[in-house]
Coordinates of N, CA and C and ligand atoms in Angstrom, one line a residue:
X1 N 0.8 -1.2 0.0 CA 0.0 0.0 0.0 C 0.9 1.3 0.0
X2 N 2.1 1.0 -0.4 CA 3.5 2.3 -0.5 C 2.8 3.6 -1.2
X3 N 2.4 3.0 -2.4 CA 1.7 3.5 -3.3 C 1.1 4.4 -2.8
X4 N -0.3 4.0 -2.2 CA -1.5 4.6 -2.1 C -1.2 6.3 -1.2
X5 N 0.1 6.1 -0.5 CA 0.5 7.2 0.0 C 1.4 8.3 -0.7
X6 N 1.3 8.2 -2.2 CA 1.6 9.3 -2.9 C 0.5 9.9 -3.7
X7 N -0.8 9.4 -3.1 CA -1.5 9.6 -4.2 C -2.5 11.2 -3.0
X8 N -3.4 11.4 -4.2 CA -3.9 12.7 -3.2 C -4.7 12.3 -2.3
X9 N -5.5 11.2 -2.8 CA -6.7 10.7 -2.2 C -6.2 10.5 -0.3
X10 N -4.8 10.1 -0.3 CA -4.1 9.9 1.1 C -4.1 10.9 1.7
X11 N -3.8 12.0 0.9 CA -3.7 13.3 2.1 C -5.1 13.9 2.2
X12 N -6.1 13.7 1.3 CA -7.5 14.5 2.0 C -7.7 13.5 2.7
X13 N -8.0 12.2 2.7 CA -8.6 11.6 3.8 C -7.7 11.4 5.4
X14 N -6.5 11.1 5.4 CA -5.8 11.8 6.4 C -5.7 13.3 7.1
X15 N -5.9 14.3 5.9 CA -4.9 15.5 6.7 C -4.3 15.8 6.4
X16 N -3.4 15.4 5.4 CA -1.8 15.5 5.4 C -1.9 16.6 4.3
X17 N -0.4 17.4 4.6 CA 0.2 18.1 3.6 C 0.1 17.8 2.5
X18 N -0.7 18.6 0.9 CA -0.3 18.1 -0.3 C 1.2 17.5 -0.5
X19 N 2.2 18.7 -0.1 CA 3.5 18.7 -0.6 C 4.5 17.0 -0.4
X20 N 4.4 16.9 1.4 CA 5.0 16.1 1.8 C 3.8 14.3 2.1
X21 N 2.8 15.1 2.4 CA 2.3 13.6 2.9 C 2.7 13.5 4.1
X22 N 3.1 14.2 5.4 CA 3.5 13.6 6.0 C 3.1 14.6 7.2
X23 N 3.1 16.2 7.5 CA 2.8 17.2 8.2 C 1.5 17.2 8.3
X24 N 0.5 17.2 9.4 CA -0.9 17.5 10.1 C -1.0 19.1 9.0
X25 N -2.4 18.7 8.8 CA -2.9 20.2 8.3 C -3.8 20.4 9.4
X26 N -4.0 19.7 10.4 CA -5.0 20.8 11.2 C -4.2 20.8 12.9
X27 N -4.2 21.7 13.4 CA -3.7 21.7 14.9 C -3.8 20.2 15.9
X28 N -5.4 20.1 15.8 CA -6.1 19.3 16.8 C -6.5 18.1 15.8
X29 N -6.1 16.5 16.2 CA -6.4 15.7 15.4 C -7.7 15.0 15.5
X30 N -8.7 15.2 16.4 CA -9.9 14.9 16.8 C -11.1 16.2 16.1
X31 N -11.6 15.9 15.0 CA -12.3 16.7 14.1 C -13.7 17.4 15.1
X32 N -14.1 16.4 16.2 CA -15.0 16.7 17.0 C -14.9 17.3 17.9
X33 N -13.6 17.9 18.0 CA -13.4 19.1 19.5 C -13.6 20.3 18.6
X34 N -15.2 20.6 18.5 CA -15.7 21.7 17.5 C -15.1 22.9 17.6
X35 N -14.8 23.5 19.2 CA -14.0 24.9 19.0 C -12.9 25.1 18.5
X36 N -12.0 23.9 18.4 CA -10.8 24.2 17.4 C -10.8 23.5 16.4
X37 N -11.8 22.3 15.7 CA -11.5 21.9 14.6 C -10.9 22.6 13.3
X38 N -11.0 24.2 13.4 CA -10.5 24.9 11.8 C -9.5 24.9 11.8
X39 N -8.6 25.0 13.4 CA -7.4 25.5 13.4 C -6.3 25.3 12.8
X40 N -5.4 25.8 12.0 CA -4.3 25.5 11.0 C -3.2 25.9 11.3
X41 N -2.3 25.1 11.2 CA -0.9 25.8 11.3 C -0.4 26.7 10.0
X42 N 0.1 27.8 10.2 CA 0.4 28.4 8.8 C 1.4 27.7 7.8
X43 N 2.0 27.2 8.3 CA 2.9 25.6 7.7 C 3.1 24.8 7.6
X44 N 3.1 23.9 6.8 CA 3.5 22.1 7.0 C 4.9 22.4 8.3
X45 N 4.0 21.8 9.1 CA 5.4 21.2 10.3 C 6.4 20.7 10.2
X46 N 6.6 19.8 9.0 CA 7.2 19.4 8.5 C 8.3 19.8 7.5
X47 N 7.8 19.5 6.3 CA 8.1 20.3 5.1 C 8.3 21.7 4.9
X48 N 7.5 22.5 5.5 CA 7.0 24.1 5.4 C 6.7 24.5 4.0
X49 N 5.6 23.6 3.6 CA 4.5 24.2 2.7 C 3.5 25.3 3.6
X50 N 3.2 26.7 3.1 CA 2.6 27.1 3.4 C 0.9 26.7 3.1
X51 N 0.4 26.6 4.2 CA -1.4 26.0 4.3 C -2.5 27.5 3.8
X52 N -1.8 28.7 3.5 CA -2.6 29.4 3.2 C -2.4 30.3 2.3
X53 N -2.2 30.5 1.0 CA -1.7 30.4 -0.3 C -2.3 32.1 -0.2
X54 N -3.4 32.6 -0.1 CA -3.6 33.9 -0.2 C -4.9 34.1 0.2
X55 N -4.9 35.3 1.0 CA -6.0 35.6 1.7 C -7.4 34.9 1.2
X56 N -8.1 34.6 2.3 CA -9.3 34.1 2.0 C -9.3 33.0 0.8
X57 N -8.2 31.9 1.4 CA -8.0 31.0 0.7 C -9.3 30.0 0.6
X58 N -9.3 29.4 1.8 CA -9.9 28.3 1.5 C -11.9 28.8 1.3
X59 N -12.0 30.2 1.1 CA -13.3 30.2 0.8 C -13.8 29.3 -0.5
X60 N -12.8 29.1 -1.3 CA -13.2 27.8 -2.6 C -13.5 26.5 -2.3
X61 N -13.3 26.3 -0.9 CA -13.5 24.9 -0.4 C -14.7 24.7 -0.4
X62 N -15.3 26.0 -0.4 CA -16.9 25.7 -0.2 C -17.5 25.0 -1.3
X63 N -16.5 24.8 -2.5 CA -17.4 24.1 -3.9 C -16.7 22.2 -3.6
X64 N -15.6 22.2 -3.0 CA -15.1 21.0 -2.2 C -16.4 20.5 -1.4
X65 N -16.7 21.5 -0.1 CA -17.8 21.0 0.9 C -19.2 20.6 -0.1
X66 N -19.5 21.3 -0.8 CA -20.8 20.8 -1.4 C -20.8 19.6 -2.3
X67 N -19.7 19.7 -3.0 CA -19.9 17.9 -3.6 C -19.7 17.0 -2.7
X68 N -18.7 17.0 -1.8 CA -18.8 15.9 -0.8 C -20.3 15.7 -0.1
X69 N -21.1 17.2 0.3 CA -22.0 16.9 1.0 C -23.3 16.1 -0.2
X70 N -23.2 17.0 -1.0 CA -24.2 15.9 -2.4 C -23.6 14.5 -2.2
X71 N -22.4 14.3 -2.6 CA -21.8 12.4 -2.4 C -23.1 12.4 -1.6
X72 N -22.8 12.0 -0.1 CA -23.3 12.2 1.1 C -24.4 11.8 0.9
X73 N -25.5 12.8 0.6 CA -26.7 12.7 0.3 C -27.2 11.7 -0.9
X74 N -26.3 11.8 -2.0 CA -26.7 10.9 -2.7 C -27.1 9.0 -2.6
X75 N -25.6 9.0 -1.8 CA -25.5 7.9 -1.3 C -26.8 7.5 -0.2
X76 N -27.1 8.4 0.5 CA -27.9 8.2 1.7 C -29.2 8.1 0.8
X77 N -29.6 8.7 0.2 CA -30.7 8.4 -0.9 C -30.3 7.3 -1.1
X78 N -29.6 6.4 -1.9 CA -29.6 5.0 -2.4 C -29.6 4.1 -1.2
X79 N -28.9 4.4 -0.6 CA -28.9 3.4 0.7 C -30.3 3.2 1.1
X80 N -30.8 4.0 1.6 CA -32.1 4.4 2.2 C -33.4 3.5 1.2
X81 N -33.2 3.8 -0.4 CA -34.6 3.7 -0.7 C -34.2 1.7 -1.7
X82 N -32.8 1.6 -1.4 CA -32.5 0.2 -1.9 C -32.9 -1.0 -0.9
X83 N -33.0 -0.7 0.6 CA -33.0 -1.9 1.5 C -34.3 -1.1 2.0
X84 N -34.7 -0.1 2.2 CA -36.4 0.6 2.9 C -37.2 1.5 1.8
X85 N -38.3 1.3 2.0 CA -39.7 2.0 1.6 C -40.2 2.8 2.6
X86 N -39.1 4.2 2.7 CA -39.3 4.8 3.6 C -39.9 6.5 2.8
X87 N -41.1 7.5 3.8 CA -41.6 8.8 3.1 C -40.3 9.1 2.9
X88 N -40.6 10.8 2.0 CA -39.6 11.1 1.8 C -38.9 12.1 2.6
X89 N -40.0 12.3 3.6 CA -39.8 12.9 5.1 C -38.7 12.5 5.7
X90 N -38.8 11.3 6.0 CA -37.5 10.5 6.8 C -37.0 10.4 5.8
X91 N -36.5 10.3 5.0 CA -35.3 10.9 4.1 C -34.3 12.1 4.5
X92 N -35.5 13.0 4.0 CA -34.8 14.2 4.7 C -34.2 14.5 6.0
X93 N -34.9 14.4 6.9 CA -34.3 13.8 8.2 C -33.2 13.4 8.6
X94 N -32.9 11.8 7.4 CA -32.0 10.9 8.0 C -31.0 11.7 7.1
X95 N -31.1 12.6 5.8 CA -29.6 13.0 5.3 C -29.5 14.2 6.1
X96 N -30.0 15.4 6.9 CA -29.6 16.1 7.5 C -29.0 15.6 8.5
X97 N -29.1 14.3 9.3 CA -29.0 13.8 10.6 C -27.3 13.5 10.2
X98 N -27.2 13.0 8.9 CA -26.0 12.4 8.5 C -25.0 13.2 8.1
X99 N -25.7 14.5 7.4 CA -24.7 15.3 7.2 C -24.2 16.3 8.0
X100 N -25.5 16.3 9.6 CA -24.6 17.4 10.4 C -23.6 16.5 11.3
X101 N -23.8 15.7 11.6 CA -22.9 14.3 11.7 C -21.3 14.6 11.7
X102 N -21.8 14.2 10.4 CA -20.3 14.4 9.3 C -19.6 15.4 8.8
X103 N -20.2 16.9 9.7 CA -19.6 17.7 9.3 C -18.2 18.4 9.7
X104 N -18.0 17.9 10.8 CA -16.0 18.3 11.1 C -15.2 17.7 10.0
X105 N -16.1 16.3 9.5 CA -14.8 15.7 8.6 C -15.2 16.2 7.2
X106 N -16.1 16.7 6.8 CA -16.7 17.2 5.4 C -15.4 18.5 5.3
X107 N -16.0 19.5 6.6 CA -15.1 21.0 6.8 C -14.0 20.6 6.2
X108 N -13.2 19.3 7.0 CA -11.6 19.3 7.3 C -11.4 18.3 5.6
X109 N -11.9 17.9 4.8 CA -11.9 17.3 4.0 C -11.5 18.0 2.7
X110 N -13.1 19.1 2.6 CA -13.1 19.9 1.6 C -11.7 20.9 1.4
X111 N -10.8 21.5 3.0 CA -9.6 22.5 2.7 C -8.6 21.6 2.3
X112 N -8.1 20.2 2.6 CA -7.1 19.2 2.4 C -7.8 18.9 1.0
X113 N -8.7 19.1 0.3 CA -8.8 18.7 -0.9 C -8.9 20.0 -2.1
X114 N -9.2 21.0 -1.1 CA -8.6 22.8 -2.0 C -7.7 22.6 -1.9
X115 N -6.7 22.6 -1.2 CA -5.2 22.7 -1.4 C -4.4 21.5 -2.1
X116 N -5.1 20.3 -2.3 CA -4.6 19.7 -3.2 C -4.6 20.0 -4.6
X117 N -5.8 20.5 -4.8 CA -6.3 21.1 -6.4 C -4.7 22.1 -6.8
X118 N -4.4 22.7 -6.0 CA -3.0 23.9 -6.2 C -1.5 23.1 -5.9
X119 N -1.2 22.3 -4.6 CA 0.0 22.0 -4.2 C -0.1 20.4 -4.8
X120 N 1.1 19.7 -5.5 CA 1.1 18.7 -5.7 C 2.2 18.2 -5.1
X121 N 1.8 16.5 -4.6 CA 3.0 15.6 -4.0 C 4.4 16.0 -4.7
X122 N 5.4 16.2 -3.8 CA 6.7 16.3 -4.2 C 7.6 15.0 -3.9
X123 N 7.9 13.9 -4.9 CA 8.4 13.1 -4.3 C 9.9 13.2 -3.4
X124 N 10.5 14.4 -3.8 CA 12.0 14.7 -3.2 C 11.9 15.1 -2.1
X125 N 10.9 16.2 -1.8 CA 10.5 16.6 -0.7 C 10.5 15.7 0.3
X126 N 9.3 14.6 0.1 CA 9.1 13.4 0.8 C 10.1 12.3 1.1
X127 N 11.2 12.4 0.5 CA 12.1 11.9 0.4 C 13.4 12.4 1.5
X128 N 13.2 13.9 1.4 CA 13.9 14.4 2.3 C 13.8 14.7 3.6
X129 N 12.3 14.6 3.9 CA 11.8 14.8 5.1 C 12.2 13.3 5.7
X130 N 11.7 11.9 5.0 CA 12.0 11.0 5.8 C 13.6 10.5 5.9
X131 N 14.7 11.3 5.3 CA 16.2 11.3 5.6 C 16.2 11.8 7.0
X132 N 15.7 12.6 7.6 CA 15.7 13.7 8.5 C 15.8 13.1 9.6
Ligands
ZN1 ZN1 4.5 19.1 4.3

């Protein structure tokens, strides 16, 4: 699974630095301690990729957060009307229930996958950080 950790899909669903793969993009690693989940270091800890490219960066995430939260919904739609014959009341219900749920890791998801769209894996980088 060496692989799988140069690819991007590793650093949005971890966290990690585009550059290195290897530096925390968020302060606090528990998405659920809500008063600091946003919190960012201005650097990879690591590497020292900068996490905030230019003011009011990650307001683009918001086009990140909404396809994820569609996925989300979609899926919950299929789930829901493949195994139950349920109104479409409880529908609604069960995908808000699921999406405010899932919202620390949606948030922290959508900026680790903005900043992947700009910063790409450096294999040298990564290379050099684990000489270190
Ligand atoms: Zn890094």
């Amino acid at each position: 699974m060496s692989w799988f950790k140069t690819t991007k899909a590793y650093s949005v669903i971890n966290n990690k630095c585009p550059r290195c793969h290897e530096g925390d993009m968020f302060l606090h690693s528990n998405p659920y301690n809500l008063k600091n989940m946003d919190k960012m270091p201005e650097t990879c800890p690591v590497c020292g990729q900068r996490y905030f490219l230019e003011p009011m960066f990650y307001t683009g995430a918001m086009y990140a957060s909404y396809a994820i939260s569609i996925a989300i919904t979609v899926a919950t739609f299929v789930a829901i009307y493949t195994f139950y014959e349920m109104p479409i009341f409880w529908f609604v219900i069960t995908a808000t229930t699921i999406l405010l749920v899932t919202l620390p890791f949606t948030f922290r998801w959508a900026r680790t996958m903005w900043i992947n769209f700009f910063v790409h894996y450096d294999p040298e980088v990564a290379k050099k950080v684990k000489a270190q």
